[in-house]
């Protein structure tokens, strides 16, 4: 990582259908369908909506052989309609489905947590991908590490890197370089540390595979956009990232404008800022620089804080250098930047991407968004969202909500909206809303309560990692969740 100026990480080119990532190509934006992959018409229609929004890479779940085989029909109809969208198959539990999907799609995503390397499955898949010109994504999920990795490393960023590197070494042994790698988590601190550690590990072994960025289960609305922008922005500010997905619990085409905004925002980061004390910076582990325990927003008392304002086109690097160069190393700092945006959503995304990383890294102690034209209450709300997304101050209920996919068997968008309506007044709680059990129990590991799809119209409730009630009819599940929160003493009246 170059602390003084912005430089994109050098990567090899990977061709995904007609889209090429890495090798200096623009960062590509992508999304994932939430239709049933067996429903050809609905899946094709959604892919086309995502493509028209600007997403030229679209992933579909292929959880079984039937879904894998139906990818042929989906791709055929998509091409007949004149769309050249790159189609990606998402494989989880059944390695044999990857071999089926690779006959039809442009890229196959596999989760190392659900694969074994002692049976030759990955080598066979690589041979098949090479023959058809299919790319491969090694997609590590914080919530679904292999048991042997988890037993040794726990659900840590280091464990995620170990999992990825095992697969990347096999790819290199097979002389296969059409590989993309991702390290996703719903916890922005874990996600950023995992990607930075991965880059260190790959650099140490002279690997240059492109990187796919994303924060899983970010939720919806401005909060979901802020959470994604903090995590993705921290890495894009480092020059890391060749393709991104902003995961929202909304229609998938809504993800693309947010991703495009981030790509444009990091397209040019001018300036060079001398860092006098790089030894004060710890990018792969969280350390509070000062003794401030509760970071502030700009409407709170700022006595004792130094306000540092960014004036350049590269505010993250400028402010980071200014903090690392302080005469008093632990002097409390509020980071400030002025924005002339007219859209509250655009303001939130840009400020989260610029200032959030400084809080996420433990360098800053407060945030000040100077945005004329917006009410102080609106700016304060965004500042608090950024502090929460950076995991340094929790001021409202956090929702860890997946964007849903073809595995989701209930209306998760409505469920999230209903749960928020009943619980958003609660303080310092984390509630997870998950479409299915594939990543649900793992990704919601640090949630206080979990609401997880168990089957068509059926919900399982969790308290922490413990199942409390299984297979509840969805129409009863919200009331039962509220009862569970009350029973455990975490409920306060609205």
Short mmCIF file of C-alpha atoms in Angstrom, two decimals:
data_model
loop_
_atom_site.label_atom_id
_atom_site.label_comp_id
_atom_site.label_asym_id
_atom_site.label_seq_id
_atom_site.Cartn_x
_atom_site.Cartn_y
_atom_site.Cartn_z
CA UNK A 1 0.00 0.00 0.00
CA UNK A 2 1.28 3.46 -0.92
CA UNK A 3 0.26 5.82 1.90
CA UNK A 4 1.36 8.99 0.11
CA UNK A 5 -0.60 8.80 -3.12
CA UNK A 6 -3.29 6.84 -4.92
CA UNK A 7 -2.12 3.94 -7.10
CA UNK A 8 -4.30 1.12 -8.39
CA UNK A 9 -2.97 -2.33 -7.60
CA UNK A 10 -1.52 -4.05 -10.67
CA UNK A 11 -3.49 -7.15 -11.66
CA UNK A 12 -3.64 -9.56 -14.58
CA UNK A 13 -6.49 -9.44 -17.08
CA UNK A 14 -9.43 -11.78 -16.61
CA UNK A 15 -12.05 -12.16 -19.33
CA UNK A 16 -15.62 -12.71 -18.17
CA UNK A 17 -17.60 -13.13 -21.35
CA UNK A 18 -17.24 -9.85 -23.22
CA UNK A 19 -16.17 -7.94 -20.10
CA UNK A 20 -12.50 -7.77 -19.11
CA UNK A 21 -11.42 -6.81 -15.62
CA UNK A 22 -7.95 -6.19 -14.18
CA UNK A 23 -4.94 -5.09 -16.20
CA UNK A 24 -5.83 -1.41 -15.95
CA UNK A 25 -9.41 -1.82 -17.19
CA UNK A 26 -12.10 0.28 -15.47
CA UNK A 27 -13.61 -1.20 -12.33
CA UNK A 28 -16.66 -3.24 -13.39
CA UNK A 29 -20.03 -3.09 -11.61
CA UNK A 30 -22.06 -6.22 -11.05
CA UNK A 31 -25.11 -7.61 -9.28
CA UNK A 32 -26.95 -10.86 -8.56
CA UNK A 33 -30.45 -12.01 -9.40
CA UNK A 34 -32.96 -12.83 -6.67
CA UNK A 35 -35.28 -14.80 -8.94
CA UNK A 36 -35.69 -18.58 -8.93
CA UNK A 37 -33.00 -19.83 -11.32
CA UNK A 38 -35.48 -22.44 -12.55
CA UNK A 39 -37.72 -19.61 -13.77
CA UNK A 40 -36.11 -18.76 -17.10
CA UNK A 41 -38.35 -15.83 -18.03
CA UNK A 42 -38.09 -14.08 -14.66
CA UNK A 43 -34.32 -14.59 -14.45
CA UNK A 44 -33.72 -13.33 -17.99
CA UNK A 45 -35.93 -10.28 -17.43
CA UNK A 46 -34.05 -9.38 -14.27
CA UNK A 47 -30.62 -9.85 -15.87
CA UNK A 48 -31.72 -7.53 -18.66
CA UNK A 49 -32.86 -4.89 -16.17
CA UNK A 50 -29.49 -5.09 -14.41
CA UNK A 51 -27.66 -4.84 -17.75
CA UNK A 52 -29.69 -1.80 -18.81
CA UNK A 53 -28.80 -0.18 -15.47
CA UNK A 54 -25.11 -0.65 -16.31
CA UNK A 55 -24.29 -3.98 -14.67
CA UNK A 56 -22.52 -6.07 -17.31
CA UNK A 57 -21.76 -9.00 -14.97
CA UNK A 58 -24.67 -10.81 -13.31
CA UNK A 59 -24.56 -13.79 -10.95
CA UNK A 60 -27.25 -16.42 -10.41
CA UNK A 61 -27.44 -19.03 -7.69
CA UNK A 62 -27.08 -22.65 -8.84
CA UNK A 63 -27.68 -24.57 -5.66
CA UNK A 64 -28.61 -27.83 -7.38
CA UNK A 65 -28.31 -29.75 -10.63
CA UNK A 66 -31.67 -28.57 -11.91
CA UNK A 67 -30.68 -24.91 -11.48
CA UNK A 68 -27.28 -25.62 -13.04
CA UNK A 69 -28.85 -27.17 -16.11
CA UNK A 70 -31.37 -24.34 -16.51
CA UNK A 71 -28.53 -21.86 -16.89
CA UNK A 72 -28.32 -23.12 -20.49
CA UNK A 73 -31.88 -21.90 -21.16
CA UNK A 74 -31.26 -18.59 -19.42
CA UNK A 75 -28.09 -17.85 -21.38
CA UNK A 76 -29.70 -18.93 -24.66
CA UNK A 77 -32.70 -16.61 -24.16
CA UNK A 78 -30.51 -13.74 -22.99
CA UNK A 79 -28.38 -13.99 -26.14
CA UNK A 80 -31.49 -14.31 -28.32
CA UNK A 81 -32.70 -11.03 -26.82
CA UNK A 82 -29.45 -9.39 -27.90
CA UNK A 83 -27.82 -9.08 -24.48
CA UNK A 84 -24.15 -9.99 -24.05
CA UNK A 85 -24.22 -9.75 -20.25
CA UNK A 86 -21.54 -11.89 -18.58
CA UNK A 87 -23.36 -14.65 -16.69
CA UNK A 88 -21.88 -16.07 -13.48
CA UNK A 89 -22.98 -19.22 -11.64
CA UNK A 90 -22.83 -19.16 -7.85
CA UNK A 91 -22.01 -22.60 -6.42
CA UNK A 92 -22.18 -23.53 -2.75
CA UNK A 93 -22.82 -27.02 -1.46
CA UNK A 94 -22.60 -29.30 -4.51
CA UNK A 95 -19.27 -29.21 -6.40
CA UNK A 96 -20.78 -31.32 -9.20
CA UNK A 97 -23.06 -28.41 -10.07
CA UNK A 98 -20.01 -26.29 -10.91
CA UNK A 99 -19.13 -28.75 -13.67
CA UNK A 100 -22.67 -28.47 -15.05
CA UNK A 101 -22.76 -24.67 -14.86
CA UNK A 102 -19.32 -24.30 -16.47
CA UNK A 103 -20.76 -25.69 -19.69
CA UNK A 104 -22.99 -22.64 -20.09
CA UNK A 105 -21.76 -19.58 -18.17
CA UNK A 106 -18.88 -17.10 -18.40
CA UNK A 107 -17.66 -17.46 -14.83
CA UNK A 108 -18.15 -19.88 -11.95
CA UNK A 109 -17.96 -18.73 -8.35
CA UNK A 110 -16.98 -21.36 -5.78
CA UNK A 111 -16.85 -21.03 -2.00
CA UNK A 112 -13.71 -22.68 -0.55
CA UNK A 113 -15.63 -23.31 2.66
CA UNK A 114 -17.72 -25.92 0.89
CA UNK A 115 -15.02 -27.63 -1.19
CA UNK A 116 -12.31 -30.19 -0.48
CA UNK A 117 -8.95 -30.11 -2.21
CA UNK A 118 -8.05 -33.77 -1.69
CA UNK A 119 -10.34 -35.20 -4.39
CA UNK A 120 -9.27 -33.27 -7.47
CA UNK A 121 -12.59 -31.43 -7.80
CA UNK A 122 -10.98 -28.02 -8.22
CA UNK A 123 -8.38 -29.27 -10.69
CA UNK A 124 -11.14 -30.84 -12.80
CA UNK A 125 -13.16 -27.63 -12.74
CA UNK A 126 -10.11 -25.59 -13.76
CA UNK A 127 -9.49 -27.91 -16.72
CA UNK A 128 -13.09 -27.49 -17.81
CA UNK A 129 -12.97 -23.70 -17.39
CA UNK A 130 -9.76 -23.50 -19.41
CA UNK A 131 -11.32 -25.48 -22.27
CA UNK A 132 -14.33 -23.15 -22.60
CA UNK A 133 -12.63 -19.88 -21.62
CA UNK A 134 -14.63 -19.65 -18.39
CA UNK A 135 -13.31 -17.55 -15.50
CA UNK A 136 -13.29 -18.69 -11.88
CA UNK A 137 -14.02 -16.72 -8.72
CA UNK A 138 -12.63 -17.95 -5.46
CA UNK A 139 -15.24 -16.40 -3.19
CA UNK A 140 -14.46 -16.63 0.51
CA UNK A 141 -17.28 -15.81 2.94
CA UNK A 142 -16.60 -14.85 6.54
CA UNK A 143 -19.65 -16.86 7.59
CA UNK A 144 -18.86 -20.13 5.83
CA UNK A 145 -15.24 -21.11 6.36
CA UNK A 146 -14.35 -24.80 6.19
CA UNK A 147 -14.48 -26.53 9.58
CA UNK A 148 -10.76 -27.37 9.57
CA UNK A 149 -9.90 -23.71 8.85
CA UNK A 150 -12.36 -22.48 11.45
CA UNK A 151 -11.01 -24.90 14.07
CA UNK A 152 -7.49 -23.53 13.63
CA UNK A 153 -8.10 -19.86 12.87
CA UNK A 154 -11.66 -19.14 13.97
CA UNK A 155 -13.86 -16.84 11.89
CA UNK A 156 -11.01 -14.34 11.50
CA UNK A 157 -9.60 -12.37 8.57
CA UNK A 158 -6.51 -14.58 8.80
CA UNK A 159 -8.68 -17.68 8.43
CA UNK A 160 -10.31 -16.18 5.36
CA UNK A 161 -6.90 -15.55 3.80
CA UNK A 162 -5.73 -19.11 4.53
CA UNK A 163 -8.87 -20.40 2.83
CA UNK A 164 -8.35 -18.26 -0.28
CA UNK A 165 -4.64 -18.90 -0.64
CA UNK A 166 -5.10 -22.68 -0.64
CA UNK A 167 -7.31 -22.37 -3.71
CA UNK A 168 -5.17 -19.74 -5.42
CA UNK A 169 -2.10 -21.95 -5.11
CA UNK A 170 -3.95 -24.76 -6.87
CA UNK A 171 -4.89 -22.34 -9.66
CA UNK A 172 -1.25 -21.33 -10.04
CA UNK A 173 -0.07 -24.96 -9.99
CA UNK A 174 -2.49 -25.55 -12.87
CA UNK A 175 -1.10 -22.44 -14.65
CA UNK A 176 -4.62 -20.98 -14.70
CA UNK A 177 -4.75 -17.20 -14.35
CA UNK A 178 -8.39 -16.46 -15.24
CA UNK A 179 -9.14 -16.14 -11.55
CA UNK A 180 -10.87 -13.50 -9.44
CA UNK A 181 -10.87 -13.56 -5.64
CA UNK A 182 -13.18 -12.05 -3.00
CA UNK A 183 -13.23 -11.89 0.82
CA UNK A 184 -16.72 -10.90 1.87
CA UNK A 185 -18.13 -10.18 5.30
CA UNK A 186 -21.02 -8.19 6.74
CA UNK A 187 -18.56 -6.76 9.27
CA UNK A 188 -16.72 -3.91 7.54
CA UNK A 189 -13.72 -4.15 9.87
CA UNK A 190 -13.30 -7.88 9.16
CA UNK A 191 -13.90 -7.38 5.44
CA UNK A 192 -11.29 -4.63 5.02
CA UNK A 193 -8.67 -6.44 7.12
CA UNK A 194 -9.24 -9.66 5.16
CA UNK A 195 -8.73 -7.97 1.78
CA UNK A 196 -5.60 -6.13 2.94
CA UNK A 197 -4.15 -9.33 4.42
CA UNK A 198 -4.99 -11.14 1.19
CA UNK A 199 -3.11 -8.57 -0.88
CA UNK A 200 -0.10 -8.95 1.41
CA UNK A 201 -0.24 -12.74 1.06
CA UNK A 202 -0.62 -12.60 -2.72
CA UNK A 203 2.20 -10.06 -3.09
CA UNK A 204 4.46 -12.31 -1.01
CA UNK A 205 3.85 -15.13 -3.50
CA UNK A 206 3.90 -12.91 -6.61
CA UNK A 207 0.18 -13.39 -7.37
CA UNK A 208 -1.69 -10.68 -9.24
CA UNK A 209 -5.27 -11.94 -9.52
CA UNK A 210 -8.01 -9.29 -9.78
CA UNK A 211 -10.12 -8.63 -6.71
CA UNK A 212 -13.89 -8.45 -6.39
CA UNK A 213 -15.08 -6.16 -3.58
CA UNK A 214 -18.27 -6.25 -1.55
CA UNK A 215 -19.79 -5.95 1.91
CA UNK A 216 -22.33 -8.71 2.40
CA UNK A 217 -25.71 -8.23 4.03
CA UNK A 218 -25.42 -4.43 4.03
CA UNK A 219 -29.20 -3.93 4.25
CA UNK A 220 -31.23 -1.31 2.40
CA UNK A 221 -31.84 2.42 2.06
CA UNK A 222 -29.18 5.00 2.83
CA UNK A 223 -27.85 2.86 5.71
CA UNK A 224 -27.11 -0.03 3.34
CA UNK A 225 -25.40 2.33 0.91
CA UNK A 226 -23.31 3.91 3.66
CA UNK A 227 -22.19 0.54 5.04
CA UNK A 228 -21.11 -0.63 1.58
CA UNK A 229 -19.37 2.68 0.85
CA UNK A 230 -17.31 2.56 4.06
CA UNK A 231 -15.99 -0.95 3.37
CA UNK A 232 -15.57 -0.70 -0.39
CA UNK A 233 -14.27 2.88 -0.13
CA UNK A 234 -11.53 1.91 2.32
CA UNK A 235 -10.16 -0.57 -0.21
CA UNK A 236 -10.67 1.51 -3.34
CA UNK A 237 -8.80 4.33 -1.59
CA UNK A 238 -5.92 1.85 -1.29
CA UNK A 239 -6.10 1.11 -5.03
CA UNK A 240 -7.59 -2.33 -4.39
CA UNK A 241 -10.53 -3.59 -6.43
CA UNK A 242 -11.22 -4.52 -10.05
CA UNK A 243 -14.95 -5.23 -9.84
CA UNK A 244 -17.50 -4.41 -7.15
CA UNK A 245 -20.96 -5.30 -5.99
CA UNK A 246 -23.01 -3.17 -3.61
CA UNK A 247 -25.26 -5.74 -1.89
CA UNK A 248 -28.65 -4.23 -1.04
CA UNK A 249 -31.88 -5.80 0.15
CA UNK A 250 -33.68 -4.18 -2.76
CA UNK A 251 -34.28 -4.84 -6.44
CA UNK A 252 -30.83 -5.83 -7.76
CA UNK A 253 -30.81 -3.17 -10.46
CA UNK A 254 -30.81 -0.58 -7.64
CA UNK A 255 -27.30 -1.72 -6.72
CA UNK A 256 -25.72 -0.60 -9.97
CA UNK A 257 -26.03 3.22 -9.68
CA UNK A 258 -24.42 3.06 -6.22
CA UNK A 259 -21.56 0.93 -7.53
CA UNK A 260 -21.12 3.28 -10.50
CA UNK A 261 -21.03 6.28 -8.15
CA UNK A 262 -18.20 4.65 -6.18
CA UNK A 263 -16.28 3.77 -9.34
CA UNK A 264 -16.56 7.35 -10.63
CA UNK A 265 -15.65 8.76 -7.21
CA UNK A 266 -12.38 6.81 -7.16
CA UNK A 267 -11.54 7.17 -10.85
CA UNK A 268 -9.13 10.01 -10.12
CA UNK A 269 -7.47 10.65 -6.75
CA UNK A 270 -4.90 13.39 -7.33
CA UNK A 271 -2.13 14.59 -5.08
CA UNK A 272 0.78 13.22 -3.09
CA UNK A 273 0.89 13.59 0.68
CA UNK A 274 4.11 12.90 2.57
CA UNK A 275 3.69 10.54 5.52
CA UNK A 276 6.34 11.17 8.17
CA UNK A 277 5.35 8.36 10.51
CA UNK A 278 4.10 5.32 8.59
CA UNK A 279 4.94 3.19 11.63
CA UNK A 280 1.90 4.68 13.37
CA UNK A 281 -0.48 3.04 10.90
CA UNK A 282 -1.76 -0.54 11.26
CA UNK A 283 -3.94 -1.30 8.22
CA UNK A 284 -4.59 -4.98 8.99
CA UNK A 285 -5.48 -4.66 12.68
CA UNK A 286 -7.73 -2.25 14.51
CA UNK A 287 -5.98 0.03 16.99
CA UNK A 288 -7.47 3.17 18.48
CA UNK A 289 -4.94 5.95 17.98
CA UNK A 290 -6.28 8.21 20.73
CA UNK A 291 -7.94 7.70 24.10
CA UNK A 292 -11.34 8.82 22.78
CA UNK A 293 -13.78 5.98 23.37
CA UNK A 294 -16.89 7.44 21.72
CA UNK A 295 -16.20 9.26 18.42
CA UNK A 296 -18.25 12.43 17.90
CA UNK A 297 -20.35 14.08 15.22
CA UNK A 298 -19.88 17.75 14.42
CA UNK A 299 -22.88 19.02 16.40
CA UNK A 300 -21.45 17.66 19.64
CA UNK A 301 -18.87 19.50 21.81
CA UNK A 302 -15.49 19.57 20.05
CA UNK A 303 -13.34 21.01 22.83
CA UNK A 304 -10.06 19.13 22.92
CA UNK A 305 -10.38 17.92 19.31
CA UNK A 306 -8.29 19.16 16.43
CA UNK A 307 -10.38 19.64 13.27
CA UNK A 308 -8.55 18.59 10.11
CA UNK A 309 -10.26 19.56 6.87
CA UNK A 310 -9.54 17.93 3.53
CA UNK A 311 -9.16 20.37 0.63
CA UNK A 312 -7.84 18.08 -2.12
CA UNK A 313 -9.41 15.60 -4.49
CA UNK A 314 -7.99 12.75 -2.43
CA UNK A 315 -9.41 13.42 1.04
CA UNK A 316 -8.69 9.98 2.48
CA UNK A 317 -4.96 10.08 1.75
CA UNK A 318 -4.72 13.78 2.65
CA UNK A 319 -6.37 13.34 6.05
CA UNK A 320 -4.56 10.08 6.81
CA UNK A 321 -1.21 11.78 6.19
CA UNK A 322 -2.19 14.77 8.33
CA UNK A 323 -3.17 12.49 11.22
CA UNK A 324 -0.03 10.36 10.95
CA UNK A 325 2.11 13.52 10.90
CA UNK A 326 0.70 15.05 14.10
CA UNK A 327 3.26 16.32 16.62
CA UNK A 328 1.17 14.77 19.38
CA UNK A 329 0.50 11.22 18.08
CA UNK A 330 -2.65 10.60 20.14
CA UNK A 331 -4.22 14.05 19.75
CA UNK A 332 -8.00 13.61 19.15
CA UNK A 333 -8.99 14.50 15.59
CA UNK A 334 -12.24 15.31 13.82
CA UNK A 335 -12.03 14.80 10.04
CA UNK A 336 -13.94 17.29 7.92
CA UNK A 337 -14.78 17.75 4.27
CA UNK A 338 -17.11 20.05 2.36
CA UNK A 339 -19.51 18.60 -0.22
CA UNK A 340 -21.63 20.45 -2.74
CA UNK A 341 -23.94 17.53 -3.52
CA UNK A 342 -27.63 18.07 -4.16
CA UNK A 343 -28.68 14.47 -3.49
CA UNK A 344 -28.67 13.23 0.10
CA UNK A 345 -27.90 9.70 -1.09
CA UNK A 346 -24.91 10.86 -3.16
CA UNK A 347 -23.65 12.92 -0.22
CA UNK A 348 -23.94 9.91 2.09
CA UNK A 349 -22.08 7.56 -0.27
CA UNK A 350 -19.23 9.97 -1.01
CA UNK A 351 -18.73 11.04 2.60
CA UNK A 352 -18.83 7.42 3.78
CA UNK A 353 -16.24 6.42 1.18
CA UNK A 354 -13.96 9.39 1.95
CA UNK A 355 -14.17 9.69 5.74
CA UNK A 356 -15.40 6.29 6.87
CA UNK A 357 -12.05 4.54 6.25
CA UNK A 358 -10.27 6.91 8.67
CA UNK A 359 -12.71 5.90 11.42
CA UNK A 360 -12.59 2.24 10.43
CA UNK A 361 -8.81 2.27 10.80
CA UNK A 362 -8.95 3.88 14.26
CA UNK A 363 -7.22 7.07 13.08
CA UNK A 364 -10.05 9.60 13.43
CA UNK A 365 -12.15 10.42 16.48
CA UNK A 366 -15.00 12.34 14.92
CA UNK A 367 -16.63 13.33 11.65
CA UNK A 368 -17.78 16.65 10.20
CA UNK A 369 -19.67 16.73 6.91
CA UNK A 370 -19.99 20.30 5.65
CA UNK A 371 -22.90 20.19 3.22
CA UNK A 372 -24.83 23.43 2.62
CA UNK A 373 -28.42 22.92 1.60
CA UNK A 374 -29.11 20.01 3.93
CA UNK A 375 -30.64 20.25 7.39
CA UNK A 376 -28.34 19.70 10.35
CA UNK A 377 -30.51 16.77 11.40
CA UNK A 378 -30.00 15.07 8.03
CA UNK A 379 -26.23 15.53 8.17
CA UNK A 380 -26.11 14.30 11.77
CA UNK A 381 -28.01 11.15 10.78
CA UNK A 382 -25.51 10.43 8.01
CA UNK A 383 -22.55 11.08 10.30
CA UNK A 384 -23.98 8.62 12.85
CA UNK A 385 -24.57 6.06 10.09
CA UNK A 386 -20.93 6.36 9.03
CA UNK A 387 -19.70 5.94 12.60
CA UNK A 388 -21.86 2.84 12.96
CA UNK A 389 -20.82 1.41 9.59
CA UNK A 390 -17.20 1.89 10.67
CA UNK A 391 -18.09 0.03 13.89
CA UNK A 392 -16.82 2.75 16.22
CA UNK A 393 -20.13 4.03 17.65
CA UNK A 394 -23.51 2.28 17.69
CA UNK A 395 -26.43 4.66 18.00
CA UNK A 396 -29.31 2.67 16.52
CA UNK A 397 -30.33 -0.86 15.62
CA UNK A 398 -28.05 -2.42 13.03
CA UNK A 399 -29.67 -4.67 10.43
CA UNK A 400 -27.49 -7.34 8.86
CA UNK A 401 -29.71 -8.14 5.89
CA UNK A 402 -28.81 -10.16 2.83
CA UNK A 403 -29.75 -8.94 -0.65
CA UNK A 404 -31.54 -12.27 -1.30
CA UNK A 405 -31.06 -14.54 -4.29
CA UNK A 406 -32.77 -17.52 -5.91
CA UNK A 407 -32.36 -19.47 -2.66
CA UNK A 408 -34.60 -17.05 -0.73
CA UNK A 409 -38.06 -18.52 -0.26
CA UNK A 410 -39.88 -15.56 1.29
CA UNK A 411 -40.32 -11.84 0.63
CA UNK A 412 -37.21 -10.58 2.40
CA UNK A 413 -37.62 -6.95 1.29
CA UNK A 414 -41.03 -6.75 2.94
CA UNK A 415 -39.81 -8.67 5.98
CA UNK A 416 -36.91 -6.24 6.49
CA UNK A 417 -39.22 -3.25 6.13
CA UNK A 418 -41.67 -4.72 8.65
CA UNK A 419 -38.91 -5.62 11.12
CA UNK A 420 -37.43 -2.12 10.86
CA UNK A 421 -40.85 -0.58 11.46
CA UNK A 422 -41.22 -2.53 14.72
CA UNK A 423 -37.64 -2.43 16.03
CA UNK A 424 -35.75 0.60 14.66
CA UNK A 425 -36.24 2.51 17.94
CA UNK A 426 -34.16 -0.04 19.85
CA UNK A 427 -30.61 0.93 20.79
CA UNK A 428 -27.36 -1.01 20.37
CA UNK A 429 -28.95 -4.14 18.93
CA UNK A 430 -27.93 -6.10 15.86
CA UNK A 431 -30.73 -7.94 14.10
CA UNK A 432 -29.93 -10.24 11.20
CA UNK A 433 -32.45 -10.85 8.41
CA UNK A 434 -31.28 -13.68 6.16
CA UNK A 435 -32.80 -15.33 3.14
CA UNK A 436 -31.50 -18.85 3.77
CA UNK A 437 -29.08 -20.97 5.77
CA UNK A 438 -26.23 -20.96 3.20
CA UNK A 439 -24.44 -17.96 4.71
CA UNK A 440 -27.07 -16.88 7.22
CA UNK A 441 -25.92 -18.49 10.48
CA UNK A 442 -22.27 -17.67 9.77
CA UNK A 443 -22.64 -14.08 8.62
CA UNK A 444 -24.97 -13.27 11.52
CA UNK A 445 -22.48 -14.66 14.05
CA UNK A 446 -22.18 -11.36 15.95
CA UNK A 447 -25.89 -10.48 15.71
CA UNK A 448 -28.05 -10.40 18.83
CA UNK A 449 -31.06 -11.86 17.04
CA UNK A 450 -31.54 -13.66 13.76
CA UNK A 451 -34.51 -14.05 11.40
CA UNK A 452 -33.55 -16.68 8.82
CA UNK A 453 -35.49 -18.29 5.98
CA UNK A 454 -35.94 -22.03 6.61
CA UNK A 455 -38.23 -22.96 3.72
CA UNK A 456 -41.14 -21.57 1.68
CA UNK A 457 -42.83 -19.07 3.99
CA UNK A 458 -41.03 -20.49 7.03
CA UNK A 459 -38.67 -18.67 9.41
CA UNK A 460 -36.20 -19.83 12.07
CA UNK A 461 -35.38 -17.44 14.92
CA UNK A 462 -31.98 -17.21 16.60
CA UNK A 463 -30.70 -15.67 19.82
CA UNK A 464 -27.05 -15.13 18.99
CA UNK A 465 -25.90 -18.38 17.38
CA UNK A 466 -28.55 -20.47 19.15
CA UNK A 467 -31.73 -21.59 17.40
CA UNK A 468 -34.74 -20.62 19.52
CA UNK A 469 -37.69 -21.54 17.28
CA UNK A 470 -37.68 -23.42 13.98
CA UNK A 471 -39.94 -23.27 10.94
CA UNK A 472 -42.35 -20.60 12.17
CA UNK A 473 -44.98 -19.48 9.62
CA UNK A 474 -43.80 -16.14 8.29
CA UNK A 475 -47.04 -14.43 9.25
CA UNK A 476 -46.25 -15.20 12.93
CA UNK A 477 -42.49 -14.70 12.83
CA UNK A 478 -42.28 -10.95 13.44
CA UNK A 479 -44.48 -11.10 16.53
CA UNK A 480 -42.43 -14.03 17.81
CA UNK A 481 -39.21 -12.09 17.18
CA UNK A 482 -40.54 -9.14 19.20
CA UNK A 483 -41.58 -11.55 21.98
CA UNK A 484 -38.07 -13.05 21.96
CA UNK A 485 -36.43 -9.61 22.26
CA UNK A 486 -38.78 -8.71 25.13
CA UNK A 487 -38.16 -12.04 26.87
CA UNK A 488 -34.42 -11.37 26.88
CA UNK A 489 -34.81 -7.87 28.31
CA UNK A 490 -33.65 -6.00 25.19
CA UNK A 491 -36.93 -4.27 24.42
CA UNK A 492 -37.66 -0.64 25.22
CA UNK A 493 -40.91 1.15 24.36
CA UNK A 494 -40.90 3.29 21.23
#
